[in-house]
Coordinates of C-alpha atoms in Angstrom, one line a residue:
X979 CA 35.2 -32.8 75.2
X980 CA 35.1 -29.3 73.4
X981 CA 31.4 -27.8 73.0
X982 CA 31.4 -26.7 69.2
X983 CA 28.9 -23.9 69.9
X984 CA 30.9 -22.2 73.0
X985 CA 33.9 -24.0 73.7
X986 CA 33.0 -24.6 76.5
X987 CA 35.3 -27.4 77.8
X988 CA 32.4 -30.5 79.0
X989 CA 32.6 -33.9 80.9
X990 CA 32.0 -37.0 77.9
X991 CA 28.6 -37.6 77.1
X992 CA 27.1 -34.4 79.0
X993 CA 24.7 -31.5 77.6
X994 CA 26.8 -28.2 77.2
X995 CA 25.2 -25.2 79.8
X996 CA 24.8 -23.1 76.7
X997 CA 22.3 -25.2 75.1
X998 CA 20.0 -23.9 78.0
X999 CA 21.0 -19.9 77.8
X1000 CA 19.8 -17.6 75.7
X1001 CA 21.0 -17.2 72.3
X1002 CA 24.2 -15.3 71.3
X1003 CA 24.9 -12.3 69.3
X1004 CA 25.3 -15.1 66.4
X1005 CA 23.6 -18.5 67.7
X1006 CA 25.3 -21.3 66.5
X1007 CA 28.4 -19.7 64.9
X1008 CA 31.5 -21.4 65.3
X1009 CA 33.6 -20.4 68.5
X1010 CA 36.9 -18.4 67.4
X1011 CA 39.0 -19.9 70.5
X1012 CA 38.3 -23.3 72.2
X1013 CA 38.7 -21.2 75.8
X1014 CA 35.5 -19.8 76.7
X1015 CA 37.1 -16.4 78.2
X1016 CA 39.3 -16.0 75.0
X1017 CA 35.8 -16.7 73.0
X1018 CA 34.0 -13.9 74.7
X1019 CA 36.8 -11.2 74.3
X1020 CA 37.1 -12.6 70.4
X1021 CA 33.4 -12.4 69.7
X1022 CA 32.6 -9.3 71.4
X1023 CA 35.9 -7.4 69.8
X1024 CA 35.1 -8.5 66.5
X1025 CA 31.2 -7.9 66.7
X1026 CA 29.6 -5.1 65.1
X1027 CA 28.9 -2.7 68.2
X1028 CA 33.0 -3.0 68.6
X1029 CA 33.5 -1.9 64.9
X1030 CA 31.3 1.1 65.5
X1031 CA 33.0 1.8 68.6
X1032 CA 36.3 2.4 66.1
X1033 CA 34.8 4.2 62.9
X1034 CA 33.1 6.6 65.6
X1035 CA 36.5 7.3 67.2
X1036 CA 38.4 7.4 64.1
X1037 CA 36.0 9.9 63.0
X1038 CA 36.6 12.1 65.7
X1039 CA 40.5 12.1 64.6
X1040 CA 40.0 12.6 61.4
X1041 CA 37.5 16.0 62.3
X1042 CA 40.1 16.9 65.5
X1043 CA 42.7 17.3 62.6
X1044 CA 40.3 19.6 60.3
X1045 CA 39.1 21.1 63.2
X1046 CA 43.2 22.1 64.3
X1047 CA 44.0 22.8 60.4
X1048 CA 41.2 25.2 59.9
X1049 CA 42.8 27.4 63.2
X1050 CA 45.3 28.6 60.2
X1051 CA 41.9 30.4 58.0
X1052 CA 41.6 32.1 61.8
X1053 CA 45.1 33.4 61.6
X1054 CA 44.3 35.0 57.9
X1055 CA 42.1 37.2 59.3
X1056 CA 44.8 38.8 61.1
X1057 CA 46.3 40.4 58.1
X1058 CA 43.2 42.3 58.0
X1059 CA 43.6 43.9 61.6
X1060 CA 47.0 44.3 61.3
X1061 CA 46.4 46.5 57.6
X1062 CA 43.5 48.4 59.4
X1063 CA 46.0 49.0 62.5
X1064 CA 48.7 50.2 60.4
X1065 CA 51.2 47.9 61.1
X1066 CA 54.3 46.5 59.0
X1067 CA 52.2 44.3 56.6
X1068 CA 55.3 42.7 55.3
X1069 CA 56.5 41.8 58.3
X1070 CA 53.1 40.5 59.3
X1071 CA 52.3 38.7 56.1
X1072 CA 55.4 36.7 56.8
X1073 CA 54.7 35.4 60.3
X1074 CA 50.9 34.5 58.9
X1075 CA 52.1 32.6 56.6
X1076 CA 54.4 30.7 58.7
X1077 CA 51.9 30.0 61.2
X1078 CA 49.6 28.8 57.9
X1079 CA 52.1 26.6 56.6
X1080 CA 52.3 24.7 59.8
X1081 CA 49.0 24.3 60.7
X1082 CA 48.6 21.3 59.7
X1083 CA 52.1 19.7 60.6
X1084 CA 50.6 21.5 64.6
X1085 CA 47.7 19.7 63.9
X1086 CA 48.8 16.1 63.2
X1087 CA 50.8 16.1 66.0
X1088 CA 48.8 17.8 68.0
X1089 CA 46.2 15.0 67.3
X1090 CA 48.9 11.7 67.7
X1091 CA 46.4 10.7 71.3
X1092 CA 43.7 10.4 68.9
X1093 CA 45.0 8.8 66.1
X1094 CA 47.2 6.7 68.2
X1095 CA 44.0 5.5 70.2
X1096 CA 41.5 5.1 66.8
X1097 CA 44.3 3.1 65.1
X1098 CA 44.6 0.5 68.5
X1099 CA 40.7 0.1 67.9
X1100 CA 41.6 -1.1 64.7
X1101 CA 44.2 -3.4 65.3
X1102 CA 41.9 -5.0 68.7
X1103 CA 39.5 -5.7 66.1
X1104 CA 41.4 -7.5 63.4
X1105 CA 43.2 -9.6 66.0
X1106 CA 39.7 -10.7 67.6
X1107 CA 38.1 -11.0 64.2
X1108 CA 41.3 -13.5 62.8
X1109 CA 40.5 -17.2 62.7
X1110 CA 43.9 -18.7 61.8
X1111 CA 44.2 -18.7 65.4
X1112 CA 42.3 -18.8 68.5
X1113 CA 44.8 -16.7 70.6
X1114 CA 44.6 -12.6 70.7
X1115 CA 47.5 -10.1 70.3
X1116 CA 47.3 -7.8 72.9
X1117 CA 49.2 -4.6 71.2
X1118 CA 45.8 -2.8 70.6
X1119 CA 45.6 -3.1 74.5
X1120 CA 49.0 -2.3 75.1
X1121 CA 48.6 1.0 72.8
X1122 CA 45.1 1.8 75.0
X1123 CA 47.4 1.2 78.2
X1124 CA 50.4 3.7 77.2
X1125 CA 48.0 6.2 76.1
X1126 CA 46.4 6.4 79.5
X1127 CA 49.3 6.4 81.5
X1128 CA 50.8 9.4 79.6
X1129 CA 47.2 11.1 80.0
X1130 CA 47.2 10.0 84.0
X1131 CA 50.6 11.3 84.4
X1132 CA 50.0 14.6 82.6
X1133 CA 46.8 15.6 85.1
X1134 CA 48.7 14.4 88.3
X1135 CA 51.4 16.8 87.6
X1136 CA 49.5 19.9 86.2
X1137 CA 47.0 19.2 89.6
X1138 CA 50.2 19.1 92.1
X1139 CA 51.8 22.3 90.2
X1140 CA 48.6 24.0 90.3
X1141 CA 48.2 22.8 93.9
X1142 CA 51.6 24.2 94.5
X1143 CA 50.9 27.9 93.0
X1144 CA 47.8 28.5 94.4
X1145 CA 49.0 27.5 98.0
X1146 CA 51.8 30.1 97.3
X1147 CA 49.4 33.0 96.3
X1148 CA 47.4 32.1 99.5
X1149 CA 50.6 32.1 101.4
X1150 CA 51.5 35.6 100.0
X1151 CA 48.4 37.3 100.6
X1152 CA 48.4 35.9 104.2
X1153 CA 51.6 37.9 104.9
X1154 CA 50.7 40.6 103.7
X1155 CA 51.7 40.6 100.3
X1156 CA 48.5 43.4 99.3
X1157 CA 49.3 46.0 101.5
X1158 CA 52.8 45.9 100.4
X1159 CA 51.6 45.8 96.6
X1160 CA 49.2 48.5 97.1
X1161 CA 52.3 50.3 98.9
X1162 CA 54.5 50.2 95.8
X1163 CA 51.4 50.8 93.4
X1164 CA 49.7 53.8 95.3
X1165 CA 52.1 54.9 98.0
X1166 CA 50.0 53.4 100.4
X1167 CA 46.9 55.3 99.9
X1168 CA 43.4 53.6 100.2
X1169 CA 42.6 54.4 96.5
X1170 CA 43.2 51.0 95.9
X1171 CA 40.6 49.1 98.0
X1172 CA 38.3 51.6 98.2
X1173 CA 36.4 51.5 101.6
X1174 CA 37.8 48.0 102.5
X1175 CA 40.8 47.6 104.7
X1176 CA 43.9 45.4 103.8
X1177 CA 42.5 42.8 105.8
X1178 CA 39.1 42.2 104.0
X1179 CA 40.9 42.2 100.7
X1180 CA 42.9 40.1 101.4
X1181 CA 40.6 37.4 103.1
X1182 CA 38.7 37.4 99.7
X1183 CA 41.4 37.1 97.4
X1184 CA 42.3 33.9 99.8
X1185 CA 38.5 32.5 99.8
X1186 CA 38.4 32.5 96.3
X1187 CA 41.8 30.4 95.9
X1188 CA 40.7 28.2 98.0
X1189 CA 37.5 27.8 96.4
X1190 CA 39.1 27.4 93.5
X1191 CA 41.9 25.2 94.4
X1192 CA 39.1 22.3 96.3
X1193 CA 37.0 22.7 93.0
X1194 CA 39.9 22.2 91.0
X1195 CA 41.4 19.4 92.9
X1196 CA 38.4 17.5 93.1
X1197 CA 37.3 17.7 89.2
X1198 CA 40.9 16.4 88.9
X1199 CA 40.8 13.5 91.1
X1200 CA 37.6 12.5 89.4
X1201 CA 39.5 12.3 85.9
X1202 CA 43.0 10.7 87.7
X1203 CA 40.7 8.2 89.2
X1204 CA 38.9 7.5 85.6
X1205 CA 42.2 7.1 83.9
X1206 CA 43.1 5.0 86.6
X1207 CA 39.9 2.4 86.0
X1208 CA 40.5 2.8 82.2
X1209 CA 44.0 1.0 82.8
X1210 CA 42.5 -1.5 85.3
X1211 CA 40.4 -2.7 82.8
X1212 CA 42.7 -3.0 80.0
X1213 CA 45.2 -5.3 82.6
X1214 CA 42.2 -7.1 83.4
X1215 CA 41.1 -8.1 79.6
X1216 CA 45.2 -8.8 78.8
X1217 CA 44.9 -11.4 81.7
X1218 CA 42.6 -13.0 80.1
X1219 CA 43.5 -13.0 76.8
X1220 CA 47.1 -14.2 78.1
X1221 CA 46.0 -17.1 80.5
X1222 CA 42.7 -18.0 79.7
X1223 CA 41.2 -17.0 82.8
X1224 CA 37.9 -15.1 83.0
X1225 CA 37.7 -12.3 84.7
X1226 CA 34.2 -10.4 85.3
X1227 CA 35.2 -7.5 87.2
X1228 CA 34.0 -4.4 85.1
X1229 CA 33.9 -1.1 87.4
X1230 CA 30.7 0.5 87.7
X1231 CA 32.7 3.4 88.3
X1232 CA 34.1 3.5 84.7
X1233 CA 30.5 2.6 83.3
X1234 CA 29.3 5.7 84.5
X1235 CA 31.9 8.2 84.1
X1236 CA 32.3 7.2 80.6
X1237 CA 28.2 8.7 80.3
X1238 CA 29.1 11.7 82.5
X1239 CA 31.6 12.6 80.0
X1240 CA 30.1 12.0 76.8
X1241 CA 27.2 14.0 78.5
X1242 CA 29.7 16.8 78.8
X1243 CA 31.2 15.8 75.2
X1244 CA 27.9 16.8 74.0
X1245 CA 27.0 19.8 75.8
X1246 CA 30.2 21.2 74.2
X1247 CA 29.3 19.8 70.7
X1248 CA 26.2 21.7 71.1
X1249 CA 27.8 25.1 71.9
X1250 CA 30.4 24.9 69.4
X1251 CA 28.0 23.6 66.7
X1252 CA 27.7 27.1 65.0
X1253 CA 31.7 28.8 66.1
X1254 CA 33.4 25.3 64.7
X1255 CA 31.3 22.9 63.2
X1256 CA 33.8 20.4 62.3
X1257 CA 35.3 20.1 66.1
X1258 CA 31.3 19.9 67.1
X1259 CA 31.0 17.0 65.1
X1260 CA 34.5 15.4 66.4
X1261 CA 33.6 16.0 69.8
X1262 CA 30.2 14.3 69.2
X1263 CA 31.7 11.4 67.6
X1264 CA 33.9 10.8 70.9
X1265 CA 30.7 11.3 72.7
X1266 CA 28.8 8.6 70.9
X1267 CA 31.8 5.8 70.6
X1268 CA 31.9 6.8 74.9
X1269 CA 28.5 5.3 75.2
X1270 CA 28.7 2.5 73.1
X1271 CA 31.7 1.4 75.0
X1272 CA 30.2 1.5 78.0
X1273 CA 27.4 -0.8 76.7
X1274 CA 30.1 -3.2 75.4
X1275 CA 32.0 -3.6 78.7
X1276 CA 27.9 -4.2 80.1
X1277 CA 27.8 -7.0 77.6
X1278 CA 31.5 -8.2 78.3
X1279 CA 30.6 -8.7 82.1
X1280 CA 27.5 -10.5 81.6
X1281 CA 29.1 -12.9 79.5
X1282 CA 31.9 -13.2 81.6
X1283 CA 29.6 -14.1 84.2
X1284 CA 27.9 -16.8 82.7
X1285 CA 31.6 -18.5 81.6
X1286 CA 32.2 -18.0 85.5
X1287 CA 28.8 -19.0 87.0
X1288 CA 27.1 -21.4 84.1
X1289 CA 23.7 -22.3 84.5
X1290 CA 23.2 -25.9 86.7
X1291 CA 21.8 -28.8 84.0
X1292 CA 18.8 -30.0 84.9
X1293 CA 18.6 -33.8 86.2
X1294 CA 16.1 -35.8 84.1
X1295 CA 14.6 -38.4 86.5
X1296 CA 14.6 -42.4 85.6
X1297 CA 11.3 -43.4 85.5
X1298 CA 11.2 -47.2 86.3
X1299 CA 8.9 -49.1 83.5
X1300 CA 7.1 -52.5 84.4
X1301 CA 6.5 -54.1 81.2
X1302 CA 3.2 -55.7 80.7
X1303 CA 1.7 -59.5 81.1
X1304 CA 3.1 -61.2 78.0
X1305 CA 5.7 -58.4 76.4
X1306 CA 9.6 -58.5 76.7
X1307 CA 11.0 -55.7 79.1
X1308 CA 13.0 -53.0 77.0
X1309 CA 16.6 -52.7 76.8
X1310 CA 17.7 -50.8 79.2
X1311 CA 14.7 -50.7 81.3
X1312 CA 15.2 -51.1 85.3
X1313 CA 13.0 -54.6 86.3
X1314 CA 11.1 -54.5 89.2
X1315 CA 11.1 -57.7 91.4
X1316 CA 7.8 -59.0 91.5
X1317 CA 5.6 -61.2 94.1
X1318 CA 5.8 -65.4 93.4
X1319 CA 2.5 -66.1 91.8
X1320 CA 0.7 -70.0 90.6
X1321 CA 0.1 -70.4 87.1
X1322 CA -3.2 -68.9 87.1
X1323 CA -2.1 -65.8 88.3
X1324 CA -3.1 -65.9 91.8
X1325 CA -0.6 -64.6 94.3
X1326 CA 1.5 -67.7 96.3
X1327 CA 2.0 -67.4 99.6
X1328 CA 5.9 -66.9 100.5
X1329 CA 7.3 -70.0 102.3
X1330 CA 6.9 -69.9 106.1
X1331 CA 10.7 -69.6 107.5
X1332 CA 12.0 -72.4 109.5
X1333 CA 11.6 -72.6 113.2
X1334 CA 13.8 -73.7 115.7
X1335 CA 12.8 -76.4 118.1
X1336 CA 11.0 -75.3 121.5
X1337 CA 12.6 -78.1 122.7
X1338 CA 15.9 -80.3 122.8
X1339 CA 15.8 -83.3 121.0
X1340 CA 15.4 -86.4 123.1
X1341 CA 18.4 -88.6 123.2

């Protein structure tokens, strides 16, 4: 038996669990897939927090494009230096308006992450919002997935080539690579530290690398390790939307960095607001759709929880009823067995059991 509130799958003749929770986004709407995991990523993809979740981030496409495009007004001003420099204006004029022509072209492209990502919002949300079946295409997911794997990929390598250059400077000026710079600079005079020695220079140029190199590894880690959830949680919602099986595991760990970075996202907003107002307002709208989606995947793992864990149905005791003097017991009713009694009412007294002889019989 199919619940036609849930769909929920329920013994004959029992009382659905969800007649006892608390009411859904829509209460009594008709389920949009008969498996209750399938249901909850249907109804939550298609609800309205999930359609603002994509007009915010195809907003912030739409302005990262503007905001790239308008970079070619920037060059303009160029012309102007260059005439007040007195350099070849012609030759000038020509490579500005190269770079002006293309500045959109360099912005589209530069902006296919974004656009790719708003238009798999879109296409999660008309698959989950589609009743002709009750089944969900996962290519918005698999789009999502791609995405972030490029995006992972990219950071591990520019952290291990960073890694790699900073460990050779450190390296360098170890062995003594200042005091044979300063040698072929200055002829080895001291004008070039000062009053410090070769030794002290040195020992801060390598303090700061390191510094830099630990801060600079550990930011990265952070974002490898957020990517990293990000695709978890995708492979964990295609699961379900594949098999059928409900999954609840949402990382707290992606919860949160999602606010830390639309925290940051606006911070940034905020300083840009009056340089670049159009990438202020992209960079807010990223910031926004971040913390929305973070109270969506909330929402998906309580939800997922009660398909996982539903609430017990409570037992309804059977009363026994003794009908009274003169009325036919109900249908149904359990009969209690009641003491002999003599036509006027008063109680009879049980027959006495038989006894056994004390004694033989005489023959």
């Amino acid at each position: 038996m199919i619940c036609p509130k849930c769909g929920r799958d329920i013994p004959e003749g029992t009382v659905c669990p969800c007649s006892f929770e608390a009411p859904g986004p829509i209460p009594g709407a008709v389920p949009l897939s008969t498996n209750p995991a399938v249901n909850v990523i249907k109804r939550l993809g298609s609800s309205g927090l999930f359609l603002a979740i994509a007009i915010l981030f195809s907003v912030s496409a739409l302005f990262t494009i503007l905001s790239s495009a308008a970079m070619g007004d920037v060059m303009m001003n160029l012309y102007y230096y260059g005439y007040s420099m007195g350099l070849d204006l012609e030759t000038l004029g020509s490579l500005i308006d190269a770079m002006y022509s293309t500045s959109i072209p360099r912005a589209i492209l530069g902006s296919i992450p974004t656009i790719l990502l708003a238009v798999a919002m879109w296409i999660h949300y008309g698959t989950c919002r589609s009743t002709k079946s009750g089944n969900i295409s996962t290519a918005g997911l698999t789009i999502c997935k791609v995405l972030r794997y490029i995006s992972m990929i990219g950071m591990c390598l520019a952290t291990v080539m960073l890694v790699i250059v900073g460990v050779i400077l450190v390296l360098f000026f170890v062995s003594g690579g200042v005091d044979s710079m300063s040698s072929s600079l200055y002829g080895g005079s001291s004008s070039f530290y000062g009053s410090s020695s070769v030794e002290e220079v040195a020992l801060g140029i390598v303090m700061v690398l390191g510094i830099f190199i630990l801060f600079f590894s550990f930011f990265m880690v952070l974002a490898i390790t957020y990517q990293a959830s990000i695709i978890r949680m995708i492979n964990r919602t295609k699961i379900s939307a594949q098999t059928g099986t409900p999954d609840n595991r949402v990382s707290g760990y992606l919860i949160a960095m999602n606010c830390i970075v639309a925290g940051l996202n606006i911070l940034t907003s905020l300083f840009v607001l009056f340089t670049s107002p159009v990438s202020a307002v992209a960079t807010l709208a990223n910031a926004v759709g971040l913390i929305l989606t973070s109270v969506l995947l909330s929402r998906y793992r309580k939800e997922m929880d009660a398909v996982i864990y539903p609430p017990a149905v409570p037992v309804i005791p059977v009363v026994p009823v003794q009908p009274m003097y003169g009325q036919q017991p109900m249908p149904g009713a359990q009969q209690v067995q009641q003491a002999p009694q003599y036509p006027d009412g008063s109680p009879a007294e049980p027959p006495a059991p038989p006894q056994e002889p004390s004694e033989p019989p005489q023959t």
